[in-house]
């Protein structure tokens, strides 16, 4: 189901506001997955990191330009494989964002405002929000347990005990998102 309403949600209207429906839907899916896992308070930076990492995964894995509510369950395995520990998620995100940006630029260069690339238009507020989320995930650092500093990789006796290290938000959010998918 294309994410377009009757009133210029696709950015092709007469100067009207383009609504980033694909990004908002991806963010909603990520939010619901994390809330159902009940892994951390919804007001925490860790929750935001998990939500943004999952939303990027959902948004960027949607190669058809249509996030279908019916297909969410069928996409869980794809999202699990993309967010797995041994996968190059960071490189995948950068490549997908670059590809979408290039596609959008190519459409803009041909000046066909009504043309779409993978369901996304030249005035792409979805892509802008995805880039913003990625920038936040890269530039924001969160304090996390340093599992490499503890013998055997086990955490200390208490949650707040043991060595800590500052890491980019995506490095904390990605495993939280992966775990939330597992718990769903």
JSON list of C-alpha atoms in Angstrom, two decimals:
[
{"chain": "A", "resi": 1, "resn": "UNK", "atom": "CA", "xyz": [0.00, 0.00, 0.00]},
{"chain": "A", "resi": 2, "resn": "UNK", "atom": "CA", "xyz": [1.61, 3.27, -1.06]},
{"chain": "A", "resi": 3, "resn": "UNK", "atom": "CA", "xyz": [1.90, 5.81, 1.72]},
{"chain": "A", "resi": 4, "resn": "UNK", "atom": "CA", "xyz": [0.09, 8.64, 0.01]},
{"chain": "A", "resi": 5, "resn": "UNK", "atom": "CA", "xyz": [-3.07, 10.35, 1.04]},
{"chain": "A", "resi": 6, "resn": "UNK", "atom": "CA", "xyz": [-5.32, 12.47, -1.09]},
{"chain": "A", "resi": 7, "resn": "UNK", "atom": "CA", "xyz": [-3.55, 15.69, -0.21]},
{"chain": "A", "resi": 8, "resn": "UNK", "atom": "CA", "xyz": [0.06, 15.91, -1.40]},
{"chain": "A", "resi": 9, "resn": "UNK", "atom": "CA", "xyz": [1.74, 13.48, 0.94]},
{"chain": "A", "resi": 10, "resn": "UNK", "atom": "CA", "xyz": [4.06, 12.51, -1.90]},
{"chain": "A", "resi": 11, "resn": "UNK", "atom": "CA", "xyz": [5.63, 15.95, -2.27]},
{"chain": "A", "resi": 12, "resn": "UNK", "atom": "CA", "xyz": [4.24, 16.65, -5.72]},
{"chain": "A", "resi": 13, "resn": "UNK", "atom": "CA", "xyz": [1.52, 19.08, -4.72]},
{"chain": "A", "resi": 14, "resn": "UNK", "atom": "CA", "xyz": [1.29, 22.79, -5.29]},
{"chain": "A", "resi": 15, "resn": "UNK", "atom": "CA", "xyz": [3.87, 23.82, -2.70]},
{"chain": "A", "resi": 16, "resn": "UNK", "atom": "CA", "xyz": [2.07, 21.94, 0.06]},
{"chain": "A", "resi": 17, "resn": "UNK", "atom": "CA", "xyz": [3.83, 20.13, 2.87]},
{"chain": "A", "resi": 18, "resn": "UNK", "atom": "CA", "xyz": [5.25, 16.73, 1.95]},
{"chain": "A", "resi": 19, "resn": "UNK", "atom": "CA", "xyz": [4.48, 14.21, 4.71]},
{"chain": "A", "resi": 20, "resn": "UNK", "atom": "CA", "xyz": [7.20, 11.62, 5.42]},
{"chain": "A", "resi": 21, "resn": "UNK", "atom": "CA", "xyz": [4.78, 8.69, 5.70]},
{"chain": "A", "resi": 22, "resn": "UNK", "atom": "CA", "xyz": [7.30, 5.91, 4.97]},
{"chain": "A", "resi": 23, "resn": "UNK", "atom": "CA", "xyz": [9.71, 7.13, 7.66]},
{"chain": "A", "resi": 24, "resn": "UNK", "atom": "CA", "xyz": [6.92, 7.71, 10.19]},
{"chain": "A", "resi": 25, "resn": "UNK", "atom": "CA", "xyz": [5.58, 4.21, 9.57]},
{"chain": "A", "resi": 26, "resn": "UNK", "atom": "CA", "xyz": [9.06, 2.67, 9.93]},
{"chain": "A", "resi": 27, "resn": "UNK", "atom": "CA", "xyz": [9.51, 4.59, 13.17]},
{"chain": "A", "resi": 28, "resn": "UNK", "atom": "CA", "xyz": [6.11, 3.39, 14.40]},
{"chain": "A", "resi": 29, "resn": "UNK", "atom": "CA", "xyz": [7.03, -0.25, 13.68]},
{"chain": "A", "resi": 30, "resn": "UNK", "atom": "CA", "xyz": [10.34, 0.16, 15.50]},
{"chain": "A", "resi": 31, "resn": "UNK", "atom": "CA", "xyz": [8.65, 1.87, 18.44]},
{"chain": "A", "resi": 32, "resn": "UNK", "atom": "CA", "xyz": [6.10, -0.94, 18.77]},
{"chain": "A", "resi": 33, "resn": "UNK", "atom": "CA", "xyz": [8.76, -3.65, 18.60]},
{"chain": "A", "resi": 34, "resn": "UNK", "atom": "CA", "xyz": [10.80, -1.97, 21.35]},
{"chain": "A", "resi": 35, "resn": "UNK", "atom": "CA", "xyz": [7.77, -1.25, 23.54]},
{"chain": "A", "resi": 36, "resn": "UNK", "atom": "CA", "xyz": [6.62, -4.85, 23.31]},
{"chain": "A", "resi": 37, "resn": "UNK", "atom": "CA", "xyz": [10.07, -6.03, 24.40]},
{"chain": "A", "resi": 38, "resn": "UNK", "atom": "CA", "xyz": [9.93, -3.76, 27.46]},
{"chain": "A", "resi": 39, "resn": "UNK", "atom": "CA", "xyz": [13.74, -3.55, 27.47]},
{"chain": "A", "resi": 40, "resn": "UNK", "atom": "CA", "xyz": [14.20, 0.01, 28.73]},
{"chain": "A", "resi": 41, "resn": "UNK", "atom": "CA", "xyz": [12.19, 3.11, 29.62]},
{"chain": "A", "resi": 42, "resn": "UNK", "atom": "CA", "xyz": [10.69, 4.77, 26.55]},
{"chain": "A", "resi": 43, "resn": "UNK", "atom": "CA", "xyz": [12.11, 8.12, 27.65]},
{"chain": "A", "resi": 44, "resn": "UNK", "atom": "CA", "xyz": [15.73, 6.92, 27.67]},
{"chain": "A", "resi": 45, "resn": "UNK", "atom": "CA", "xyz": [18.42, 7.66, 25.11]},
{"chain": "A", "resi": 46, "resn": "UNK", "atom": "CA", "xyz": [18.92, 3.91, 24.81]},
{"chain": "A", "resi": 47, "resn": "UNK", "atom": "CA", "xyz": [15.30, 3.52, 23.67]},
{"chain": "A", "resi": 48, "resn": "UNK", "atom": "CA", "xyz": [15.77, 6.28, 21.10]},
{"chain": "A", "resi": 49, "resn": "UNK", "atom": "CA", "xyz": [18.97, 4.61, 19.85]},
{"chain": "A", "resi": 50, "resn": "UNK", "atom": "CA", "xyz": [17.14, 1.30, 19.49]},
{"chain": "A", "resi": 51, "resn": "UNK", "atom": "CA", "xyz": [14.15, 2.90, 17.81]},
{"chain": "A", "resi": 52, "resn": "UNK", "atom": "CA", "xyz": [16.27, 4.87, 15.35]},
{"chain": "A", "resi": 53, "resn": "UNK", "atom": "CA", "xyz": [18.44, 1.84, 14.49]},
{"chain": "A", "resi": 54, "resn": "UNK", "atom": "CA", "xyz": [15.35, -0.31, 13.94]},
{"chain": "A", "resi": 55, "resn": "UNK", "atom": "CA", "xyz": [13.54, 2.43, 11.99]},
{"chain": "A", "resi": 56, "resn": "UNK", "atom": "CA", "xyz": [16.55, 2.78, 9.69]},
{"chain": "A", "resi": 57, "resn": "UNK", "atom": "CA", "xyz": [16.60, -0.99, 9.20]},
{"chain": "A", "resi": 58, "resn": "UNK", "atom": "CA", "xyz": [12.88, -1.09, 8.41]},
{"chain": "A", "resi": 59, "resn": "UNK", "atom": "CA", "xyz": [12.98, 1.98, 6.16]},
{"chain": "A", "resi": 60, "resn": "UNK", "atom": "CA", "xyz": [16.12, 1.06, 4.23]},
{"chain": "A", "resi": 61, "resn": "UNK", "atom": "CA", "xyz": [15.16, -2.60, 3.76]},
{"chain": "A", "resi": 62, "resn": "UNK", "atom": "CA", "xyz": [11.96, -1.50, 2.04]},
{"chain": "A", "resi": 63, "resn": "UNK", "atom": "CA", "xyz": [13.24, -1.68, -1.54]},
{"chain": "A", "resi": 64, "resn": "UNK", "atom": "CA", "xyz": [9.76, -1.51, -3.09]},
{"chain": "A", "resi": 65, "resn": "UNK", "atom": "CA", "xyz": [8.91, 1.84, -1.54]},
{"chain": "A", "resi": 66, "resn": "UNK", "atom": "CA", "xyz": [5.87, 0.38, 0.19]},
{"chain": "A", "resi": 67, "resn": "UNK", "atom": "CA", "xyz": [5.82, -0.52, 3.85]},
{"chain": "A", "resi": 68, "resn": "UNK", "atom": "CA", "xyz": [2.86, -2.83, 4.06]},
{"chain": "A", "resi": 69, "resn": "UNK", "atom": "CA", "xyz": [1.29, -3.48, 7.44]},
{"chain": "A", "resi": 70, "resn": "UNK", "atom": "CA", "xyz": [0.44, -7.00, 6.38]},
{"chain": "A", "resi": 71, "resn": "UNK", "atom": "CA", "xyz": [4.07, -7.74, 5.47]},
{"chain": "A", "resi": 72, "resn": "UNK", "atom": "CA", "xyz": [5.54, -6.65, 8.83]},
{"chain": "A", "resi": 73, "resn": "UNK", "atom": "CA", "xyz": [5.49, -10.18, 10.23]},
{"chain": "A", "resi": 74, "resn": "UNK", "atom": "CA", "xyz": [7.09, -11.57, 7.08]},
{"chain": "A", "resi": 75, "resn": "UNK", "atom": "CA", "xyz": [9.87, -8.97, 7.31]},
{"chain": "A", "resi": 76, "resn": "UNK", "atom": "CA", "xyz": [10.95, -9.88, 10.85]},
{"chain": "A", "resi": 77, "resn": "UNK", "atom": "CA", "xyz": [13.45, -12.50, 9.62]},
{"chain": "A", "resi": 78, "resn": "UNK", "atom": "CA", "xyz": [14.98, -9.99, 7.20]},
{"chain": "A", "resi": 79, "resn": "UNK", "atom": "CA", "xyz": [15.34, -7.40, 9.97]},
{"chain": "A", "resi": 80, "resn": "UNK", "atom": "CA", "xyz": [16.83, -10.03, 12.28]},
{"chain": "A", "resi": 81, "resn": "UNK", "atom": "CA", "xyz": [19.46, -10.94, 9.72]},
{"chain": "A", "resi": 82, "resn": "UNK", "atom": "CA", "xyz": [20.29, -7.29, 9.01]},
{"chain": "A", "resi": 83, "resn": "UNK", "atom": "CA", "xyz": [20.70, -6.45, 12.70]},
{"chain": "A", "resi": 84, "resn": "UNK", "atom": "CA", "xyz": [22.62, -9.61, 13.65]},
{"chain": "A", "resi": 85, "resn": "UNK", "atom": "CA", "xyz": [25.91, -9.15, 15.50]},
{"chain": "A", "resi": 86, "resn": "UNK", "atom": "CA", "xyz": [28.10, -10.48, 12.70]},
{"chain": "A", "resi": 87, "resn": "UNK", "atom": "CA", "xyz": [26.57, -8.33, 9.95]},
{"chain": "A", "resi": 88, "resn": "UNK", "atom": "CA", "xyz": [28.10, -5.08, 8.60]},
{"chain": "A", "resi": 89, "resn": "UNK", "atom": "CA", "xyz": [25.00, -3.04, 9.47]},
{"chain": "A", "resi": 90, "resn": "UNK", "atom": "CA", "xyz": [26.81, 0.32, 9.54]},
{"chain": "A", "resi": 91, "resn": "UNK", "atom": "CA", "xyz": [28.20, -0.17, 6.03]},
{"chain": "A", "resi": 92, "resn": "UNK", "atom": "CA", "xyz": [24.82, -1.39, 4.78]},
{"chain": "A", "resi": 93, "resn": "UNK", "atom": "CA", "xyz": [23.09, 1.74, 6.13]},
{"chain": "A", "resi": 94, "resn": "UNK", "atom": "CA", "xyz": [25.67, 4.04, 4.55]},
{"chain": "A", "resi": 95, "resn": "UNK", "atom": "CA", "xyz": [25.39, 2.28, 1.18]},
{"chain": "A", "resi": 96, "resn": "UNK", "atom": "CA", "xyz": [21.57, 2.28, 1.16]},
{"chain": "A", "resi": 97, "resn": "UNK", "atom": "CA", "xyz": [21.46, 5.98, 2.12]},
{"chain": "A", "resi": 98, "resn": "UNK", "atom": "CA", "xyz": [24.00, 6.79, -0.61]},
{"chain": "A", "resi": 99, "resn": "UNK", "atom": "CA", "xyz": [22.01, 4.76, -3.16]},
{"chain": "A", "resi": 100, "resn": "UNK", "atom": "CA", "xyz": [18.72, 6.45, -2.24]},
{"chain": "A", "resi": 101, "resn": "UNK", "atom": "CA", "xyz": [20.38, 9.87, -2.31]},
{"chain": "A", "resi": 102, "resn": "UNK", "atom": "CA", "xyz": [21.84, 9.16, -5.75]},
{"chain": "A", "resi": 103, "resn": "UNK", "atom": "CA", "xyz": [18.47, 7.90, -7.00]},
{"chain": "A", "resi": 104, "resn": "UNK", "atom": "CA", "xyz": [16.76, 11.03, -5.72]},
{"chain": "A", "resi": 105, "resn": "UNK", "atom": "CA", "xyz": [19.42, 13.26, -7.29]},
{"chain": "A", "resi": 106, "resn": "UNK", "atom": "CA", "xyz": [19.06, 11.45, -10.63]},
{"chain": "A", "resi": 107, "resn": "UNK", "atom": "CA", "xyz": [15.30, 11.98, -10.59]},
{"chain": "A", "resi": 108, "resn": "UNK", "atom": "CA", "xyz": [15.82, 15.65, -9.69]},
{"chain": "A", "resi": 109, "resn": "UNK", "atom": "CA", "xyz": [18.31, 16.05, -12.53]},
{"chain": "A", "resi": 110, "resn": "UNK", "atom": "CA", "xyz": [15.78, 14.83, -15.08]},
{"chain": "A", "resi": 111, "resn": "UNK", "atom": "CA", "xyz": [13.27, 17.34, -13.70]},
{"chain": "A", "resi": 112, "resn": "UNK", "atom": "CA", "xyz": [10.43, 14.85, -13.66]},
{"chain": "A", "resi": 113, "resn": "UNK", "atom": "CA", "xyz": [8.82, 15.82, -10.40]},
{"chain": "A", "resi": 114, "resn": "UNK", "atom": "CA", "xyz": [6.11, 13.22, -10.81]},
{"chain": "A", "resi": 115, "resn": "UNK", "atom": "CA", "xyz": [8.62, 10.40, -11.35]},
{"chain": "A", "resi": 116, "resn": "UNK", "atom": "CA", "xyz": [9.48, 8.25, -8.39]},
{"chain": "A", "resi": 117, "resn": "UNK", "atom": "CA", "xyz": [12.44, 6.10, -7.52]},
{"chain": "A", "resi": 118, "resn": "UNK", "atom": "CA", "xyz": [11.52, 3.04, -5.49]},
{"chain": "A", "resi": 119, "resn": "UNK", "atom": "CA", "xyz": [8.32, 4.78, -4.43]},
{"chain": "A", "resi": 120, "resn": "UNK", "atom": "CA", "xyz": [10.11, 7.91, -3.16]},
{"chain": "A", "resi": 121, "resn": "UNK", "atom": "CA", "xyz": [9.76, 11.31, -4.79]},
{"chain": "A", "resi": 122, "resn": "UNK", "atom": "CA", "xyz": [12.26, 14.07, -5.50]},
{"chain": "A", "resi": 123, "resn": "UNK", "atom": "CA", "xyz": [11.07, 16.06, -2.49]},
{"chain": "A", "resi": 124, "resn": "UNK", "atom": "CA", "xyz": [11.92, 13.24, -0.12]},
{"chain": "A", "resi": 125, "resn": "UNK", "atom": "CA", "xyz": [11.21, 14.12, 3.51]},
{"chain": "A", "resi": 126, "resn": "UNK", "atom": "CA", "xyz": [11.50, 10.40, 4.38]},
{"chain": "A", "resi": 127, "resn": "UNK", "atom": "CA", "xyz": [15.12, 10.30, 3.24]},
{"chain": "A", "resi": 128, "resn": "UNK", "atom": "CA", "xyz": [15.88, 13.54, 5.09]},
{"chain": "A", "resi": 129, "resn": "UNK", "atom": "CA", "xyz": [14.56, 12.06, 8.34]},
{"chain": "A", "resi": 130, "resn": "UNK", "atom": "CA", "xyz": [16.48, 8.82, 7.76]},
{"chain": "A", "resi": 131, "resn": "UNK", "atom": "CA", "xyz": [19.69, 10.81, 7.22]},
{"chain": "A", "resi": 132, "resn": "UNK", "atom": "CA", "xyz": [18.98, 12.81, 10.37]},
{"chain": "A", "resi": 133, "resn": "UNK", "atom": "CA", "xyz": [18.46, 9.63, 12.42]},
{"chain": "A", "resi": 134, "resn": "UNK", "atom": "CA", "xyz": [21.68, 8.15, 11.05]},
{"chain": "A", "resi": 135, "resn": "UNK", "atom": "CA", "xyz": [23.60, 11.33, 11.87]},
{"chain": "A", "resi": 136, "resn": "UNK", "atom": "CA", "xyz": [22.25, 11.23, 15.46]},
{"chain": "A", "resi": 137, "resn": "UNK", "atom": "CA", "xyz": [23.15, 7.55, 15.82]},
{"chain": "A", "resi": 138, "resn": "UNK", "atom": "CA", "xyz": [26.72, 8.22, 14.64]},
{"chain": "A", "resi": 139, "resn": "UNK", "atom": "CA", "xyz": [27.40, 11.48, 16.46]},
{"chain": "A", "resi": 140, "resn": "UNK", "atom": "CA", "xyz": [25.76, 10.73, 19.82]},
{"chain": "A", "resi": 141, "resn": "UNK", "atom": "CA", "xyz": [27.72, 8.66, 22.30]},
{"chain": "A", "resi": 142, "resn": "UNK", "atom": "CA", "xyz": [26.12, 6.68, 25.09]},
{"chain": "A", "resi": 143, "resn": "UNK", "atom": "CA", "xyz": [27.74, 5.20, 28.18]},
{"chain": "A", "resi": 144, "resn": "UNK", "atom": "CA", "xyz": [27.57, 1.40, 28.10]},
{"chain": "A", "resi": 145, "resn": "UNK", "atom": "CA", "xyz": [29.16, -1.50, 29.95]},
{"chain": "A", "resi": 146, "resn": "UNK", "atom": "CA", "xyz": [32.57, -2.35, 28.52]},
{"chain": "A", "resi": 147, "resn": "UNK", "atom": "CA", "xyz": [32.11, -6.07, 27.94]},
{"chain": "A", "resi": 148, "resn": "UNK", "atom": "CA", "xyz": [35.64, -6.38, 26.55]},
{"chain": "A", "resi": 149, "resn": "UNK", "atom": "CA", "xyz": [37.20, -5.16, 29.81]},
{"chain": "A", "resi": 150, "resn": "UNK", "atom": "CA", "xyz": [35.49, -7.75, 32.01]},
{"chain": "A", "resi": 151, "resn": "UNK", "atom": "CA", "xyz": [37.02, -11.24, 32.09]},
{"chain": "A", "resi": 152, "resn": "UNK", "atom": "CA", "xyz": [34.79, -13.63, 30.18]},
{"chain": "A", "resi": 153, "resn": "UNK", "atom": "CA", "xyz": [32.62, -10.79, 28.88]},
{"chain": "A", "resi": 154, "resn": "UNK", "atom": "CA", "xyz": [30.27, -11.02, 31.87]},
{"chain": "A", "resi": 155, "resn": "UNK", "atom": "CA", "xyz": [28.85, -7.87, 33.41]},
{"chain": "A", "resi": 156, "resn": "UNK", "atom": "CA", "xyz": [29.61, -6.94, 37.01]},
{"chain": "A", "resi": 157, "resn": "UNK", "atom": "CA", "xyz": [27.42, -7.92, 39.95]},
{"chain": "A", "resi": 158, "resn": "UNK", "atom": "CA", "xyz": [25.23, -4.84, 39.65]},
{"chain": "A", "resi": 159, "resn": "UNK", "atom": "CA", "xyz": [23.89, -3.15, 36.58]},
{"chain": "A", "resi": 160, "resn": "UNK", "atom": "CA", "xyz": [25.75, 0.07, 37.35]},
{"chain": "A", "resi": 161, "resn": "UNK", "atom": "CA", "xyz": [28.96, -1.63, 38.47]},
{"chain": "A", "resi": 162, "resn": "UNK", "atom": "CA", "xyz": [31.92, -2.45, 36.31]},
{"chain": "A", "resi": 163, "resn": "UNK", "atom": "CA", "xyz": [33.84, -0.61, 33.63]},
{"chain": "A", "resi": 164, "resn": "UNK", "atom": "CA", "xyz": [31.96, 1.62, 31.20]},
{"chain": "A", "resi": 165, "resn": "UNK", "atom": "CA", "xyz": [32.85, 2.97, 27.80]},
{"chain": "A", "resi": 166, "resn": "UNK", "atom": "CA", "xyz": [31.40, 5.67, 25.53]},
{"chain": "A", "resi": 167, "resn": "UNK", "atom": "CA", "xyz": [30.15, 4.22, 22.25]},
{"chain": "A", "resi": 168, "resn": "UNK", "atom": "CA", "xyz": [28.23, 5.59, 19.26]},
{"chain": "A", "resi": 169, "resn": "UNK", "atom": "CA", "xyz": [24.49, 5.30, 19.85]},
{"chain": "A", "resi": 170, "resn": "UNK", "atom": "CA", "xyz": [24.02, 2.88, 16.95]},
{"chain": "A", "resi": 171, "resn": "UNK", "atom": "CA", "xyz": [26.34, 0.35, 18.63]},
{"chain": "A", "resi": 172, "resn": "UNK", "atom": "CA", "xyz": [23.99, 0.21, 21.60]},
{"chain": "A", "resi": 173, "resn": "UNK", "atom": "CA", "xyz": [20.73, 0.67, 19.69]},
{"chain": "A", "resi": 174, "resn": "UNK", "atom": "CA", "xyz": [21.36, -2.06, 17.13]},
{"chain": "A", "resi": 175, "resn": "UNK", "atom": "CA", "xyz": [21.60, -4.97, 19.60]},
{"chain": "A", "resi": 176, "resn": "UNK", "atom": "CA", "xyz": [18.62, -3.59, 21.53]},
{"chain": "A", "resi": 177, "resn": "UNK", "atom": "CA", "xyz": [16.62, -3.52, 18.31]},
{"chain": "A", "resi": 178, "resn": "UNK", "atom": "CA", "xyz": [17.74, -7.02, 17.42]},
{"chain": "A", "resi": 179, "resn": "UNK", "atom": "CA", "xyz": [16.70, -8.30, 20.85]},
{"chain": "A", "resi": 180, "resn": "UNK", "atom": "CA", "xyz": [13.33, -6.53, 20.57]},
{"chain": "A", "resi": 181, "resn": "UNK", "atom": "CA", "xyz": [12.66, -8.33, 17.28]},
{"chain": "A", "resi": 182, "resn": "UNK", "atom": "CA", "xyz": [13.50, -11.65, 18.96]},
{"chain": "A", "resi": 183, "resn": "UNK", "atom": "CA", "xyz": [11.14, -10.89, 21.84]},
{"chain": "A", "resi": 184, "resn": "UNK", "atom": "CA", "xyz": [8.27, -9.87, 19.56]}
]
